[in-house]
Coordinates of C-alpha atoms in Angstrom, one line a residue:
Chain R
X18 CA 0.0 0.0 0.0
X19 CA 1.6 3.4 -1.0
X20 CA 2.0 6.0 2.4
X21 CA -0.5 7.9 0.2
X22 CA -2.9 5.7 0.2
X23 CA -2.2 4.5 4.1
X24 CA -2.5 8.2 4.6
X25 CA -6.3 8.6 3.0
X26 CA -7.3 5.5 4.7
X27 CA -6.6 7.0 7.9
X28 CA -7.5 9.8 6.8
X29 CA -11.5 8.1 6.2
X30 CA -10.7 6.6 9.3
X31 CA -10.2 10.0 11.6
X32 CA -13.1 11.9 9.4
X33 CA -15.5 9.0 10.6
X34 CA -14.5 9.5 14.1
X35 CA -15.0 13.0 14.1
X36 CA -18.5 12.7 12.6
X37 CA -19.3 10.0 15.4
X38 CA -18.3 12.2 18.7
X39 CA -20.2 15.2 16.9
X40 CA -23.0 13.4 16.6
X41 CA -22.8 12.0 20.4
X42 CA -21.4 15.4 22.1
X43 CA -24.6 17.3 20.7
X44 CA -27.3 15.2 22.4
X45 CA -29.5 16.3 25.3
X46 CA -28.9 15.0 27.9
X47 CA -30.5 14.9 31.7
X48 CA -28.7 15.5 35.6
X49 CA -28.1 12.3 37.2
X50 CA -30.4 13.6 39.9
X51 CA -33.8 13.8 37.3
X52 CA -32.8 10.0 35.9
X53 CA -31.8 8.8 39.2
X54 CA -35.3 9.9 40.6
X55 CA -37.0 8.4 37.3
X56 CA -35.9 5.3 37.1
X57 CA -36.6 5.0 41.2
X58 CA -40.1 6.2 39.9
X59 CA -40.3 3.8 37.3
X60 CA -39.3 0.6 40.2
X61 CA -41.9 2.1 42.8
X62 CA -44.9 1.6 39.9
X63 CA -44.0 -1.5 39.1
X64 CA -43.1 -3.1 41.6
X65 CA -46.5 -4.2 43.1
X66 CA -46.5 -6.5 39.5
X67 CA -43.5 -8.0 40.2
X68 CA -43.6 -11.8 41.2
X69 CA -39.7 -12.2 41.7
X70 CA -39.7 -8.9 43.7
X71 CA -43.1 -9.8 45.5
X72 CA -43.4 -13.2 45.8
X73 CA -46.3 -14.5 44.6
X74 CA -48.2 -17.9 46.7
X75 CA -47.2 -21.5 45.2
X76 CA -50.9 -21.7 44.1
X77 CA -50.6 -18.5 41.5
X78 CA -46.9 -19.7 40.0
X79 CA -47.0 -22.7 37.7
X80 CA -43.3 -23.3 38.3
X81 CA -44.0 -23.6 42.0
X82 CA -44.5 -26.7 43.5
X83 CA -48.4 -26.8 44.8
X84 CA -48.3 -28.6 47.7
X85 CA -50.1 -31.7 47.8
X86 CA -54.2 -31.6 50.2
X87 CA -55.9 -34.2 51.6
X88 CA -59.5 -34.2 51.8
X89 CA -60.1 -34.9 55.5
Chain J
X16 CA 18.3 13.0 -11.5
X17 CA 15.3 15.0 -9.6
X18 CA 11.6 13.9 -10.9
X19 CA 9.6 16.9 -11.1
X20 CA 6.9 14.7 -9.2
X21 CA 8.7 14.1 -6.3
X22 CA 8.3 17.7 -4.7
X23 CA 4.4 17.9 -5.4
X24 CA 3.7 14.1 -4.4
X25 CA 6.3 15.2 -0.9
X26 CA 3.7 18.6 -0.5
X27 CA 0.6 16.3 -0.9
X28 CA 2.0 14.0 1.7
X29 CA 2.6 17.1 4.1
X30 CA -0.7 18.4 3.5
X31 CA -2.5 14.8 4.0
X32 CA -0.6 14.6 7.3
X33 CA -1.3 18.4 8.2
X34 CA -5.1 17.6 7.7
X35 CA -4.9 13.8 9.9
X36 CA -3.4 15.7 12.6
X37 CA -5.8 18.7 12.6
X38 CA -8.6 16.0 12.5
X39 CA -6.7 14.0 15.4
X40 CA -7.0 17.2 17.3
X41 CA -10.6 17.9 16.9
X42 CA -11.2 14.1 17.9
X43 CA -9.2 15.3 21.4
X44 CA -11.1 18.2 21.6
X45 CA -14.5 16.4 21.0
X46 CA -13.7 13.4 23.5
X47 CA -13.1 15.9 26.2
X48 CA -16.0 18.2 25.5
X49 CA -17.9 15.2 25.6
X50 CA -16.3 14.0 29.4
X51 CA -17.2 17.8 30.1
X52 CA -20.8 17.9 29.5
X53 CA -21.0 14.4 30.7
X54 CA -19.4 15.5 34.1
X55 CA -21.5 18.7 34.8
X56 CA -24.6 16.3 35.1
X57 CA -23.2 14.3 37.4
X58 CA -24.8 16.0 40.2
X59 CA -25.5 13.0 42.4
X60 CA -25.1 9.2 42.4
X61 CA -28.1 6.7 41.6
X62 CA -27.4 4.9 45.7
X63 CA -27.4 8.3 46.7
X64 CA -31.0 9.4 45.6
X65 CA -32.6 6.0 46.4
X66 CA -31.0 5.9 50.2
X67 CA -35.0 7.2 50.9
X68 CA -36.4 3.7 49.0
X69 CA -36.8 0.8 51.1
X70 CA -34.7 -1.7 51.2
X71 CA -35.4 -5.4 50.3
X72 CA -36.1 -8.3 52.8
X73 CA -34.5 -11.5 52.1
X74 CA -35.1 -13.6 48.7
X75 CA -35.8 -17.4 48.8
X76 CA -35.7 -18.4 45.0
X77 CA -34.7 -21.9 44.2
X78 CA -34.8 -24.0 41.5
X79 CA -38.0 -25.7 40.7
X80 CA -37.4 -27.3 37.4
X81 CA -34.1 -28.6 35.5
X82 CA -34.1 -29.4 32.0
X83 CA -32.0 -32.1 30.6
X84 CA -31.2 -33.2 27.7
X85 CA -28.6 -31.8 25.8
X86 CA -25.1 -33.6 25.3
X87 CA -22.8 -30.7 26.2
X88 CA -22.2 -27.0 27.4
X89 CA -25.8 -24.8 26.9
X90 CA -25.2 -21.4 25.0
X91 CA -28.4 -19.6 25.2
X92 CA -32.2 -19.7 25.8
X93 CA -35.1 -17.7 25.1
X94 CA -38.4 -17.6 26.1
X95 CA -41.6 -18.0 24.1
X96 CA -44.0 -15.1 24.3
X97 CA -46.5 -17.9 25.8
X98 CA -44.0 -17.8 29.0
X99 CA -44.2 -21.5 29.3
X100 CA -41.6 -22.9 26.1
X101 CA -38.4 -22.2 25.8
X102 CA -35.7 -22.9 23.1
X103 CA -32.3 -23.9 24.1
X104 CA -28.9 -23.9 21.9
X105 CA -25.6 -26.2 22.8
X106 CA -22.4 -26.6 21.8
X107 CA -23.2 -30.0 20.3
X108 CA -25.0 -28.7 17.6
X109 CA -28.6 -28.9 19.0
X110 CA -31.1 -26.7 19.7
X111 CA -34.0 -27.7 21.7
X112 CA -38.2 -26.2 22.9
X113 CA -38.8 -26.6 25.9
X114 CA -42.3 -27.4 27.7
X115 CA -40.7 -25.5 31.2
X116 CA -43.9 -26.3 33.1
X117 CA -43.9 -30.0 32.1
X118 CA -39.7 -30.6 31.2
X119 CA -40.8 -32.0 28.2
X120 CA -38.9 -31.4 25.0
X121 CA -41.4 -30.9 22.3
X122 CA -39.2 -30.2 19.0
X123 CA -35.2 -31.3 18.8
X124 CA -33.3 -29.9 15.7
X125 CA -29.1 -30.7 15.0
X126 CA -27.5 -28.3 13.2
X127 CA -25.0 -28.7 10.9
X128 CA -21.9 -27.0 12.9
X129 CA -21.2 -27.3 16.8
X130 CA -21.3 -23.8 19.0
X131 CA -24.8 -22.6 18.6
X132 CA -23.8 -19.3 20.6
X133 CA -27.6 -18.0 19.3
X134 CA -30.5 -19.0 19.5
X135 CA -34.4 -16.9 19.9
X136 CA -38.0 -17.5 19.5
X137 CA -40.0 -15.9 17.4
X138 CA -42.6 -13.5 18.3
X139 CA -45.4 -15.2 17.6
X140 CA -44.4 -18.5 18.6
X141 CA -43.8 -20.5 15.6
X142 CA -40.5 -20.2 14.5
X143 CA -37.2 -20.1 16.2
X144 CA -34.2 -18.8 15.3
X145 CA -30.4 -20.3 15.6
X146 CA -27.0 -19.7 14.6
X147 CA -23.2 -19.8 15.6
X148 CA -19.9 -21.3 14.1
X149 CA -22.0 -21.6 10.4
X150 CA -21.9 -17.4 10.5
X151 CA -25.7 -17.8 9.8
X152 CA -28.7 -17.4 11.8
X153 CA -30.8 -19.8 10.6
X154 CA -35.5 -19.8 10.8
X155 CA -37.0 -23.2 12.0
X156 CA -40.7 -23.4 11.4
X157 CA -41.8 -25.1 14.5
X158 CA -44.3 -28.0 13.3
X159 CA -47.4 -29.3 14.8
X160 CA -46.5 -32.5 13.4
X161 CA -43.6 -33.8 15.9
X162 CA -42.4 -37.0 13.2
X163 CA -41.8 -33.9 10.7
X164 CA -38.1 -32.8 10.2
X165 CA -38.1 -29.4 10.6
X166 CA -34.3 -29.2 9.1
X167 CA -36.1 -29.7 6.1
X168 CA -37.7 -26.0 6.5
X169 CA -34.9 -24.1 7.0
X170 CA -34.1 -20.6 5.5
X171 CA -30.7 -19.5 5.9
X172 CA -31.6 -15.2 7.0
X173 CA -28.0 -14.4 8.0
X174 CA -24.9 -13.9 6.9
X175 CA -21.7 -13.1 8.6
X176 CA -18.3 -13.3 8.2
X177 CA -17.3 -14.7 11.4
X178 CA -19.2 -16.5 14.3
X179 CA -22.9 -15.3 15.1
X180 CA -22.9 -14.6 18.6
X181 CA -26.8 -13.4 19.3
X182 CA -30.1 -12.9 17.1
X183 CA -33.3 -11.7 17.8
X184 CA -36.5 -11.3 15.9
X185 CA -38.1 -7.4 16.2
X186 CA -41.3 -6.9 16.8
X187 CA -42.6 -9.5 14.4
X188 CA -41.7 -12.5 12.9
X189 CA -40.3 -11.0 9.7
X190 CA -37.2 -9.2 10.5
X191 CA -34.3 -10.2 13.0
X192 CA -31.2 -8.2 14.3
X193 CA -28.0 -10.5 14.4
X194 CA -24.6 -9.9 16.1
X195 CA -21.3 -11.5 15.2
X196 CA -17.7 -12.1 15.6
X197 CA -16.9 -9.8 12.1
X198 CA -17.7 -6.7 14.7
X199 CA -21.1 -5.6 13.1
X200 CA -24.7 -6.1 13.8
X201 CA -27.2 -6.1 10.8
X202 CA -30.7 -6.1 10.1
X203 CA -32.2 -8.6 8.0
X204 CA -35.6 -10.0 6.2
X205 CA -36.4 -13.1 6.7
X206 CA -39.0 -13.9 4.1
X207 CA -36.2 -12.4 1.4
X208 CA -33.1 -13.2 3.4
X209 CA -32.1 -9.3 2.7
X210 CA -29.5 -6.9 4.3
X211 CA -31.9 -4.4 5.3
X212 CA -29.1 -2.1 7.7
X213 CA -25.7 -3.2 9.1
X214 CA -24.0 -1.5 11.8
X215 CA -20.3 -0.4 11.6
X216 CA -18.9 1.3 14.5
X217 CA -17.2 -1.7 17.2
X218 CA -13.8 -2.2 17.0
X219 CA -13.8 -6.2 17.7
X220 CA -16.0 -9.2 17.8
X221 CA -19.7 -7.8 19.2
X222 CA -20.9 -10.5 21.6
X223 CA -25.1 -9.5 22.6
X224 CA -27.5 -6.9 21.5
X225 CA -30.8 -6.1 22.9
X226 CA -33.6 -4.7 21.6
X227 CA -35.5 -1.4 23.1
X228 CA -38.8 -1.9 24.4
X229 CA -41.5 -1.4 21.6
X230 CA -42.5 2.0 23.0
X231 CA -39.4 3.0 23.0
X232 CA -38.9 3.4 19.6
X233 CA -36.0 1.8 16.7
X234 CA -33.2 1.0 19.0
X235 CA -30.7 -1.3 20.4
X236 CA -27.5 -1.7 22.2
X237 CA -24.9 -3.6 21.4
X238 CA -21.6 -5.0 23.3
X239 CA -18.7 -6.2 22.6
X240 CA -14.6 -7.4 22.9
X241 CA -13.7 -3.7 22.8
X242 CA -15.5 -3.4 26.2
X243 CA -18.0 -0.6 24.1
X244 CA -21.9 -0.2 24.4
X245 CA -23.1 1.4 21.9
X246 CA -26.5 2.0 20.8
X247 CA -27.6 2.2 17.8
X248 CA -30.8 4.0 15.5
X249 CA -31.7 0.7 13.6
X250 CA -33.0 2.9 10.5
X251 CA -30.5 5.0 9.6
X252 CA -27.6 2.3 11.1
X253 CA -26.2 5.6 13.2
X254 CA -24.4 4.6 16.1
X255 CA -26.0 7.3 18.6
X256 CA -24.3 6.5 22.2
X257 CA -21.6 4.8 22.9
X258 CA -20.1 4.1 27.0
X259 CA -16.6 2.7 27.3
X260 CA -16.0 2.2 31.4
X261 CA -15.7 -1.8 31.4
X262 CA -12.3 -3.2 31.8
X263 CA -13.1 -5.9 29.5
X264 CA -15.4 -8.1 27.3
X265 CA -19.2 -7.3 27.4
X266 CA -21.0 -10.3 27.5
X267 CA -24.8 -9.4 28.2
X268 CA -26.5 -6.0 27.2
X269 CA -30.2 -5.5 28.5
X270 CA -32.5 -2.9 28.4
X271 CA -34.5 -1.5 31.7
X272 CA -38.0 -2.0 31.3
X273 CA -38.5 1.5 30.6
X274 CA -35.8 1.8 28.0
X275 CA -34.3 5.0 29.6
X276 CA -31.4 2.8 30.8
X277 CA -29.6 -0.2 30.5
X278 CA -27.5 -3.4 32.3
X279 CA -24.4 -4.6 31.0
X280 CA -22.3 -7.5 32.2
X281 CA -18.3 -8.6 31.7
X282 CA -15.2 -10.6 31.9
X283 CA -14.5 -7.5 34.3
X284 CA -16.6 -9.5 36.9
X285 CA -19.0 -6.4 37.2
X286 CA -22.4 -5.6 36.0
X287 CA -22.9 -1.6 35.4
X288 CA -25.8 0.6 35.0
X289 CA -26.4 3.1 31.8
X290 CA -28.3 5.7 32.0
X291 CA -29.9 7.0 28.0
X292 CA -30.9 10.0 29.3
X293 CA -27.9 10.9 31.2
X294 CA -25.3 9.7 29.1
X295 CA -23.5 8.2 31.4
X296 CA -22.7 4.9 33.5
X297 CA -24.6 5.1 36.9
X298 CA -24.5 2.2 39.2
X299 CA -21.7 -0.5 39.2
X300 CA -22.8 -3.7 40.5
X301 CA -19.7 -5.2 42.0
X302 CA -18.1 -6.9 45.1
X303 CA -14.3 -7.3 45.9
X304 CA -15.3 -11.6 46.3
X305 CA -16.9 -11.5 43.3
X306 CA -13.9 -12.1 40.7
X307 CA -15.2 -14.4 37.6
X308 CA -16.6 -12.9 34.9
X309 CA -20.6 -12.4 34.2
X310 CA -21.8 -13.9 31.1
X311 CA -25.6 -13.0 31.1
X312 CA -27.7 -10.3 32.6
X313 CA -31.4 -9.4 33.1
X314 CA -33.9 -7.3 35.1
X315 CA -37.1 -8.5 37.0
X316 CA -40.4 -6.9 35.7
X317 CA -40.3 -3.7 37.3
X318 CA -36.9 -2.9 37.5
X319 CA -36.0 -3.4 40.5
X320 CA -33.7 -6.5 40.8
X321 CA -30.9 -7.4 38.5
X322 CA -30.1 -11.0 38.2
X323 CA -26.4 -12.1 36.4
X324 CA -25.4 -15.5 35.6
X325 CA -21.2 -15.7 36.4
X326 CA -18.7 -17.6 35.3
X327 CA -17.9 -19.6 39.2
X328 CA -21.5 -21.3 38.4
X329 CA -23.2 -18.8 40.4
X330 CA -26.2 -16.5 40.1
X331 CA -25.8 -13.0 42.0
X332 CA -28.9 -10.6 42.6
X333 CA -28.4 -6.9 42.8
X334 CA -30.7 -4.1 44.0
X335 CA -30.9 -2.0 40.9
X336 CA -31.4 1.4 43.1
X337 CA -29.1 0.8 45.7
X338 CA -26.5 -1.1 44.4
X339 CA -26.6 -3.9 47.0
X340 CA -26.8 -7.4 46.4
X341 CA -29.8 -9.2 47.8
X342 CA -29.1 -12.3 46.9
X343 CA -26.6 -15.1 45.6
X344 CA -27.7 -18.3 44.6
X345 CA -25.8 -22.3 43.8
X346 CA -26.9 -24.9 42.1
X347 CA -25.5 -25.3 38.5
X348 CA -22.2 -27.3 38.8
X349 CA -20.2 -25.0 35.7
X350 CA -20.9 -21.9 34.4
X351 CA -24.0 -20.0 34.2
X352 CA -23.9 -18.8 30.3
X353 CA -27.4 -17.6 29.8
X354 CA -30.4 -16.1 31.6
X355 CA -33.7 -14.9 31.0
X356 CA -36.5 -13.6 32.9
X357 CA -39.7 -15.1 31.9
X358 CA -42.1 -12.7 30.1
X359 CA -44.4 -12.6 32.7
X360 CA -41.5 -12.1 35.5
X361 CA -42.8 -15.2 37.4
X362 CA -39.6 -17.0 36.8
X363 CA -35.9 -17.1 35.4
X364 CA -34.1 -19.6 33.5
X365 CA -30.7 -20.3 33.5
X366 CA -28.2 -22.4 30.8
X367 CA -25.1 -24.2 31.8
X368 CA -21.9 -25.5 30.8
X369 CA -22.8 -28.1 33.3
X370 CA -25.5 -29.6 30.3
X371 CA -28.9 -28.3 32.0
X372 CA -31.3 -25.7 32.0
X373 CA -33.2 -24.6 35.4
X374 CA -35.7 -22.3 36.0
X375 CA -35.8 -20.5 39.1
X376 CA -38.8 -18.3 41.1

C-alpha cells in the first residue's frame, strides 16, 4: 500500500471518528439527579406487578411446586 | 536525476498529514467536551438518591425445574411469548423447545456446525431462530406435526463473516437483528433473506444486542470485545451512544423495562448501570469476592432486581437502586452462560456449561 494511500485510509478513518463524537457530544442530555429519581419512579410503579420482587403464593406460579391436600 | 513529481507528491503528503493531525485534534477536543458535559450532570449518584427507598427483605428463590437433555455445554435460551416454552442452543449442535412447566422437550433440531452461541423465539411462537460457528442465523418453522423434520424448513436469514454470537426477531416474525464475531450487527428480512441495515462502529467481535422496548422506539445496544456499548438508531444504522468504562469483554446487554437505561455485564466481573438519558454509566454492581466474569444479565419486571449468571457457576442478585446485592444463589455445577427472565416475570431460566437448564422463582 503506498504512504498515500495508508495516509487517505486513515484519513477516512479520523473523518469517521469525528462525525461519530459530533454526533454524540450534541445530544441532550439529563442531571443524574432527574434520571436517578425516574428510574426510582419507574421501580416504585411497578413493583406491586413484580412476582420475583413480590413473591407470589405457590398456588398463583406454575413453576411452583403446589403442595399436595388431603381431603379430610 | 530529480523527478519533477517528487516535490508535489512530498507537498501532498505534508498536507494529507497536516489535515490527519488537525482531524486527530478535533477528535481530542471532542472526547473531552464530551467527558465535560457528561461530568456537569453528574450531580448525584443513583445509591445516593434511592438511600429514601426501602430496602429489600430476604429472597428465597430456588430452583424448581431442570431441563435435561442436551449432550454438552448450553449457550443460550429464550423464552416464548406464551412464558411456558423455551428454546435452548448447545455446543453440540442442537437446539432444543422446551415445555418449562412439564420438562418435556417438544421439537429437537441438530445443526449442521457445533457452537450454537444464538438462539431466539420468534414472536409469535412459531419459529425459532439459531445460529453460531456456520456465521448464519438460521429460521426453523416449528411444526405441529412432531415426526416432521423441521431441518427440512430451514431458511438460511444471515450472513456473517465470522461467528454469530446473538439474534433476535423485532417486533414480528419478519425481520431479525443479528450480532457477530466480524464486529457488526445487521438487520435482515427473513422472508427475502435481505441486508436491510448493518452497523459499523465496534472495533472487535460484538458478543449481545438487545432490543429497546417497543414503546421505545427503533433502538438497540450492542456490546462487545472492545469493552464498548453502543447503541444504535436501527434505520438509519447511526451509532447514537456509545459508553466505554468496562475493563473488558461485554457479554450481556439488557435494556430496563423503561428503555431509559440499561445493564451490562463482563469478563470485568462487574455488571454496570447506563443511563440513555444521562449519558453516562450510573451504578456498578460489584463486590471485591466476586472475581469471575458475568456472562448474562437481566432485570425483573419492574426494574427493580438485576439477576447475572457468572462464570464460578453462580447467580448474584443486585438491587438495581441501591446497588446492593440481595441475593446469591448455587446450584449449576459449571458456568452459568445464559439467563432470562420469563415474560411474565414469574420466573428465570438459567443455561449451563454443566448440560442443564433450570428455571428459578
Amino acid at each position: 500500500m503506498s504512504s498515500k494511500t495508508q495516509s487517505s485510509s486513515s484519513m477516512a478513518q479520523a473523518r469517521r471518528t469525528v462525525q461519530q463524537l459530533r454526533i454524540e457530544a450534541s445530544i441532550e442530555r439529563v442531571k443524574v439527579s432527574k434520571a436517578s429519581s425516574d428510574l426510582m419512579r419507574y421501580c416504585g410503579e411497578h413493583a406491586k406487578n413484580d412476582p420475583l420482587l413480590m413473591g407470589i403464593p405457590a398456588s398463583e406460579n406454575p413453576f411452583k411446586d403446589k403442595k399436595p391436600c388431603t381431603v379430610l | 536525476m530529480r523527478s519533477p513529481l517528487i516535490p508535489e507528491m512530498a507537498t501532498q503528503e505534508v498536507q494529507l498529514n497536516e489535515t490527519l493531525a488537525h482531524l486527530k485534534t478535533e477528535s481530542e477536543t471532542l472526547k473531552t467536551k464530551l467527558e465535560e458535559e457528561r461530568a456537569k450532570l453528574h450531580d448525584v449518584e443513583l445509591h445516593q438518591v434511592a438511600e429514601k427507598v426501602e430496602g429489600l427483605g430476604q429472597f428465597v428463590m430456588k430452583t424448581r425445574r431442570t431441563l435435561k437433555g442436551h449432550g454438552n455445554k448450553v449457550l443460550c435460551m429464550d423464552w416464548c411469548k406464551d412464558k411456558r416454552r423455551i428454546v435452548s442452543s448447545s455446543q453440540d449442535g442442537k437446539v432444543i423447545v422446551w415445555d418449562a412447566f412439564t420438562t418435556n422437550k417438544e421439537h429437537a433440531v441438530t445443526m449442521p456446525c457445533t457452537w450454537v452461541m444464538a438462539c431466539a423465539y420468534a414472536p409469535s411462537g412459531c419459529a425459532v431462530a439459531c445460529g453460531g460457528l456456520d456465521n448464519k442465523c438460521s429460521v426453523y418453522p416449528l411444526s405441529l406435526d412432531k415426526n416432521e423434520n423441521l431441518a427440512a424448513k430451514k431458511k438460511s436469514v444471515a450472513m456473517h463473516t465470522n461467528y454469530l454470537s446473538a439474534c433476535s426477531f423485532t417486533n414480528s416474525d419478519m425481520q431479525i437483528l443479528t450480532s457477530s464475531g466480524d464486529g457488526t450487527c445487521a438487520l435482515w428480512d427473513v422472508e427475502s433473506g435481505q441486508l436491510l441495515q448493518s452497523f459499523h462502529g465496534h472495533a472487535a467481535d460484538v458478543l449481545c444486542l438487545d432490543l429497546a422496548p417497543s414503546e421505545t422506539g427503533n433502538t438497540f445496544v450492542s456490546g462487545g470485545c472492545d469493552k464498548k456499548a453502543n447503541v444504535w438508531d436501527m434505520r438509519s444504522g447511526q451509532c447514537i451512544q456509545s459508553f466505554e468504562t468496562h475493563e473488558s469483554d461485554i457479554n450481556s446487554v439488557r435494556y430496563y423495562p423503561s428503555g431509559d437505561a440499561f445493564a451490562s455485564g463482563s469478563d470485568d466481573a462487574t455488571c454496570r448501570l447506563y443511563d440513555l438519558r444521562a449519558d453516562r454509566e450510573v451504578a456498578i454492581y460489584s463486590k471485591e469476592s466476586i472475581i469471575f466474569g458475568v456472562s448474562s444479565v437481566d432485570f425483573s419486571l419492574s426494574g427493580r432486581l438485576l439477576f447475572g449468571g457468572y462464570n464460578d457457576y453462580t447467580i448474584n442478585v443486585w438491587d438495581v437502586l441501591k446497588g446492593t446485592r440481595v441475593s446469591i444463589l448455587f446450584g449449576h455445577e459449571n458456568r452459568v452462560s445464559t439467563l432470562r427472565v420469563s415474560p411474565d416475570g414469574t420466573a428465570f431460566c438459567t443455561g449451563s456449561w454443566d448440560h442443564t437448564l433450570r428455571i428459578w422463582a
